[in-house]
Structures are given as C-alpha cells and as structure tokens.
CSV table of C-alpha atoms in Angstrom, one decimal:
chain,number,residue,atom,x,y,z
A,34,MET,CA,-229.8,-155.5,28.6
A,35,TYR,CA,-229.6,-156.5,32.2
A,36,LYS,CA,-230.7,-159.8,33.7
A,37,THR,CA,-232.7,-160.3,36.9
A,38,SER,CA,-232.8,-163.0,39.5
A,39,HIS,CA,-233.6,-163.4,43.2
A,40,ASP,CA,-230.7,-165.8,43.8
A,41,LEU,CA,-228.7,-164.4,46.7
A,42,ARG,CA,-225.3,-164.7,45.0
A,43,PHE,CA,-226.7,-162.9,41.9
A,44,VAL,CA,-228.2,-160.1,44.0
A,45,LYS,CA,-224.9,-159.7,46.0
A,46,ASN,CA,-222.9,-159.5,42.8
A,47,ARG,CA,-225.3,-157.1,41.2
A,48,THR,CA,-225.2,-154.9,44.3
A,49,ALA,CA,-221.4,-154.9,44.3
A,50,LEU,CA,-221.3,-154.0,40.6
A,51,ARG,CA,-223.7,-151.1,41.1
A,52,ARG,CA,-221.7,-149.8,44.1
A,53,ALA,CA,-218.5,-150.1,42.0
A,54,TYR,CA,-220.2,-148.2,39.1
A,55,ILE,CA,-221.4,-145.4,41.4
A,56,ASP,CA,-218.0,-145.0,43.1
A,57,LEU,CA,-216.1,-145.1,39.8
A,58,VAL,CA,-218.3,-142.5,38.1
A,59,GLN,CA,-218.0,-140.2,41.1
A,60,GLU,CA,-214.2,-140.6,41.2
A,61,LYS,CA,-213.8,-140.1,37.4
A,62,GLY,CA,-216.5,-137.5,37.0
A,63,SER,CA,-217.7,-139.2,33.9
A,64,SER,CA,-219.5,-142.2,32.5
A,65,SER,CA,-216.3,-143.7,30.9
A,66,VAL,CA,-216.1,-146.7,33.2
A,67,THR,CA,-214.8,-150.0,31.8
A,68,VAL,CA,-215.9,-153.6,32.5
A,69,LYS,CA,-212.4,-154.3,33.7
A,70,GLU,CA,-212.5,-151.4,36.2
A,71,LEU,CA,-215.9,-152.5,37.4
A,72,ALA,CA,-215.0,-156.1,37.9
A,73,GLN,CA,-211.8,-155.2,39.8
A,74,ARG,CA,-213.6,-152.7,42.0
A,75,ALA,CA,-216.5,-155.1,42.7
A,76,ASN,CA,-214.1,-158.0,43.3
A,77,VAL,CA,-215.8,-160.2,40.6
A,78,ASN,CA,-214.5,-161.5,37.3
A,79,ARG,CA,-215.5,-160.3,33.9
A,80,MET,CA,-217.7,-163.3,33.3
A,81,THR,CA,-219.7,-162.4,36.4
A,82,PHE,CA,-220.2,-159.0,35.0
A,83,TYR,CA,-221.5,-160.4,31.7
A,84,ALA,CA,-223.8,-162.8,33.6
A,85,HIS,CA,-225.6,-159.7,34.9
A,86,TYR,CA,-225.2,-157.1,32.1
A,87,ASP,CA,-224.4,-156.8,28.4
A,88,THR,CA,-222.8,-153.3,28.7
A,89,VAL,CA,-221.7,-150.9,31.4
A,90,ASP,CA,-224.6,-148.6,30.6
A,91,ASP,CA,-227.0,-151.4,31.6
A,92,ILE,CA,-226.1,-150.8,35.2
A,93,LEU,CA,-227.5,-147.3,35.1
A,94,CYS,CA,-230.4,-148.5,33.0
A,95,GLU,CA,-231.3,-151.0,35.6
A,96,TYR,CA,-231.0,-148.5,38.4
A,97,VAL,CA,-233.1,-145.9,36.6
A,98,ASP,CA,-235.7,-148.5,35.7
A,99,GLU,CA,-236.0,-149.5,39.4
A,100,MET,CA,-236.3,-145.9,40.5
A,101,THR,CA,-238.8,-144.9,37.8
A,102,SER,CA,-240.9,-148.0,38.6
A,103,ALA,CA,-241.1,-146.9,42.2
A,104,ILE,CA,-242.1,-143.4,41.1
A,105,LEU,CA,-244.8,-144.7,38.8
A,106,GLU,CA,-246.0,-147.1,41.5
A,107,ASN,CA,-246.2,-144.2,43.9
A,108,SER,CA,-248.1,-142.1,41.3
A,109,SER,CA,-250.6,-144.8,40.5
A,110,LYS,CA,-251.3,-145.5,44.2
A,111,SER,CA,-252.1,-141.8,44.8
A,112,GLY,CA,-254.4,-141.8,41.8
A,113,GLU,CA,-253.5,-138.3,40.7
A,114,THR,CA,-250.5,-136.6,39.2
A,115,ASP,CA,-249.2,-133.8,41.3
A,116,VAL,CA,-245.9,-132.2,40.4
A,117,ALA,CA,-244.9,-132.0,44.1
A,118,GLY,CA,-245.4,-135.7,44.6
A,119,LEU,CA,-243.5,-136.5,41.4
A,120,PHE,CA,-240.5,-134.4,42.4
A,121,GLU,CA,-240.5,-135.6,45.9
A,122,ALA,CA,-240.7,-139.2,44.9
A,123,ALA,CA,-237.8,-138.7,42.4
A,124,THR,CA,-235.7,-136.9,45.0
A,125,GLU,CA,-236.5,-139.6,47.6
A,126,GLN,CA,-235.4,-142.3,45.2
A,127,MET,CA,-232.1,-140.4,44.6
A,128,ARG,CA,-231.4,-139.3,48.2
A,129,GLN,CA,-229.1,-142.2,49.2
A,130,GLU,CA,-226.8,-141.5,46.2
A,131,ILE,CA,-227.5,-137.7,45.8
A,132,GLY,CA,-223.8,-136.9,44.9
A,133,PHE,CA,-223.9,-139.4,42.1
A,134,PHE,CA,-227.2,-138.2,40.7
A,135,ARG,CA,-226.1,-134.5,40.9
A,136,LEU,CA,-223.1,-135.5,38.8
A,137,VAL,CA,-225.2,-137.5,36.4
A,138,ALA,CA,-227.7,-134.6,36.1
A,139,LYS,CA,-225.0,-132.1,34.9
A,140,GLU,CA,-222.4,-134.2,33.0
A,141,ASP,CA,-222.5,-135.2,29.4
A,142,GLY,CA,-222.6,-138.9,28.7
A,143,PHE,CA,-225.7,-139.6,30.8
A,144,GLU,CA,-228.4,-138.8,28.2
A,145,LEU,CA,-229.7,-142.3,28.6
A,146,PHE,CA,-230.5,-141.6,32.3
A,147,ARG,CA,-232.2,-138.3,31.6
A,148,GLY,CA,-234.2,-139.9,28.7
A,149,ARG,CA,-235.5,-142.8,30.8
A,150,PHE,CA,-236.7,-140.4,33.5
A,151,ARG,CA,-238.3,-138.2,30.9
A,152,ASN,CA,-240.2,-141.3,29.5
A,153,ALA,CA,-241.4,-142.2,33.0
A,154,PHE,CA,-242.6,-138.6,33.6
A,155,ARG,CA,-244.2,-138.6,30.1
A,156,HIS,CA,-246.1,-141.8,31.0
A,157,ILE,CA,-247.4,-140.2,34.2
A,158,PHE,CA,-248.5,-137.0,32.5
A,159,LYS,CA,-250.1,-138.8,29.6
A,160,GLU,CA,-252.2,-140.8,32.0
A,161,GLU,CA,-253.4,-137.6,33.7
A,162,LEU,CA,-253.9,-135.7,30.4
A,163,MET,CA,-256.2,-138.5,29.0
A,164,HIS,CA,-258.9,-137.0,31.3
A,165,VAL,CA,-258.7,-133.6,29.7
A,166,PRO,CA,-261.7,-133.1,27.3
A,167,GLY,CA,-260.8,-132.7,23.7
A,168,LEU,CA,-257.1,-133.7,24.2
A,169,CYS,CA,-256.4,-136.9,22.3
A,170,GLY,CA,-254.2,-138.5,19.6
A,171,THR,CA,-251.3,-136.5,18.5
A,172,CYS,CA,-252.2,-133.5,20.6
A,173,LEU,CA,-252.2,-135.7,23.7
A,174,GLU,CA,-248.8,-137.2,22.8
A,175,LEU,CA,-247.3,-133.8,22.0
A,176,THR,CA,-248.6,-132.2,25.2
A,177,ALA,CA,-247.4,-135.1,27.4
A,178,ASP,CA,-244.0,-134.9,25.7
A,179,MET,CA,-243.7,-131.1,26.1
A,180,ILE,CA,-244.7,-131.3,29.8
A,181,ALA,CA,-242.4,-134.2,30.6
A,182,SER,CA,-239.5,-132.6,28.7
A,183,GLY,CA,-239.9,-129.3,30.6
A,184,VAL,CA,-240.3,-131.1,34.0
A,185,THR,CA,-237.3,-133.3,33.4
A,186,TYR,CA,-235.1,-130.4,32.2
A,187,ALA,CA,-236.0,-128.2,35.1
A,188,TYR,CA,-235.8,-131.0,37.7
A,189,PHE,CA,-232.3,-132.0,36.5
A,190,GLY,CA,-231.3,-128.4,36.3
A,191,TRP,CA,-232.3,-128.0,39.9
A,192,LEU,CA,-230.5,-131.2,40.9
A,193,ALA,CA,-227.4,-130.0,39.1
A,194,GLY,CA,-227.5,-126.7,41.0
A,195,GLU,CA,-228.3,-124.5,38.0
A,196,TYR,CA,-230.9,-122.5,40.0
A,197,GLY,CA,-228.6,-121.8,43.0
A,198,ASP,CA,-230.2,-122.7,46.3
A,199,LEU,CA,-233.8,-122.6,45.0
A,200,PRO,CA,-235.8,-124.8,47.4
A,201,LEU,CA,-237.5,-127.8,45.8
A,202,ASP,CA,-240.9,-126.5,46.9
A,203,GLU,CA,-240.5,-123.2,45.0
A,204,LEU,CA,-239.5,-125.2,41.8
A,205,VAL,CA,-242.6,-127.3,42.3
A,206,SER,CA,-244.8,-124.2,42.9
A,207,HIS,CA,-243.7,-122.7,39.5
A,208,PHE,CA,-244.4,-126.0,37.7
A,209,GLU,CA,-247.8,-126.5,39.4
A,210,GLY,CA,-248.8,-123.0,38.2
A,211,MET,CA,-247.7,-123.6,34.6
A,212,TYR,CA,-249.2,-127.1,34.5
A,213,GLY,CA,-252.5,-125.9,35.9
A,214,GLY,CA,-252.5,-123.0,33.4
A,215,LEU,CA,-251.8,-125.4,30.5
A,216,LEU,CA,-254.8,-127.5,31.6
A,217,GLY,CA,-256.9,-124.5,32.2
A,218,VAL,CA,-257.1,-125.1,35.9
A,219,TYR,CA,-257.2,-121.9,38.0
A,220,PRO,CA,-256.0,-121.5,41.6
A,221,ASP,CA,-259.6,-121.9,42.7
A,222,GLY,CA,-259.7,-125.4,41.1
A,223,GLN,CA,-262.1,-124.4,38.3
A,224,ARG,CA,-261.4,-125.2,34.7
A,225,GLY,CA,-261.3,-122.5,32.2
A,226,SER,CA,-263.1,-122.7,28.9
A,227,GLY,CA,-260.1,-122.1,26.6
A,228,ARG,CA,-256.7,-123.6,26.1
C-alpha cells in the first residue's frame, strides 16, 4: 500500500522515489528493483521509502492509479465511452515516460500494471454497457471483462511494438468497428435487432 500526503517534503521524496524506480527499471530492463537501490538512487534512506510505500511494487501501483484516475475522469467528463478517446487518454498519460511504459508493456513481471489498467478499462466499458437493453448481471460483467481484456491486450501489444508501425488511429478504428458490432451498432449509428 502507498501513502498520500500534500506535505512538500513528502511529495518531493515520493517524486524522487518514482523517478529512481523508472530509471532503474529502464536500466535493468526488469521489475527486479530493490528498496536499497531505490533509496540510494533517490538519495533518501530506507525509512523514508517505508514512510511512503510498503513494497517496491507500490510505486508502480500508485503511478498507475493516478493515471487510470485521470483516464476515468476524462471519460466521465465526456459522458460517453469512445475507444479513440480512451486510447488517446492512456497514451497521453504515458507520453512523458513512453520508453518506460513500452518496456512495462512487453516485459514479464509487470502483470500488476496491466491488470490495473484492464480494471480501469473494464469500469469504463461496464458503465457504457449498462445502457444496452437486455444486458445485465453476469452477462454484463462478462461482456465488460471480455472487451476490457481485448482492449488492454491490443493496446499494450501496440505500445510494445507488436504490430510494427501501425498508427494508433488504425488500431482504434479496428476496435471501434468490433465494439460497435458487439453492441449491434452499425456505421450509420443505428442499432441492430440481434446480438
């Protein structure tokens, strides 16, 4: 678990620890970063680390939670779920540390990161799917899980470079077509009668 505070010293140390984590993960190419390495790199002592976090993984959890909160907030402001907006918001959140997130997207050991993003996407799609007539209960949960899993898998595949130099807008276009088809929405905006 991570702690929060608006105290300037707390924020300064948290920022230094996050920067150290990002740099060490990129240097090592893996998530195997120790508290000792982090404290040394951030120029803080181990006690300062534990005043902020319980484990090293908590740094990434905090970062992802901040990012997904911003994405969810953006989605709730717009009032509708559009895949393009979702991908663009996620990419914008990652832009400053894109090298780090590309590494995280493709390396083992970052399942927690991918899982937290999937859960945020699941929440967004579930909210949208609640408006689909006849979709409720287990079917609603399962549909939201399937869409979120597919979106997350493809987005992180794109981020990791698995689709070559496929532009983000083409990836979005594929997903919008599949998502609309799943909901029975046709290019003309009309809903179909069957699912």
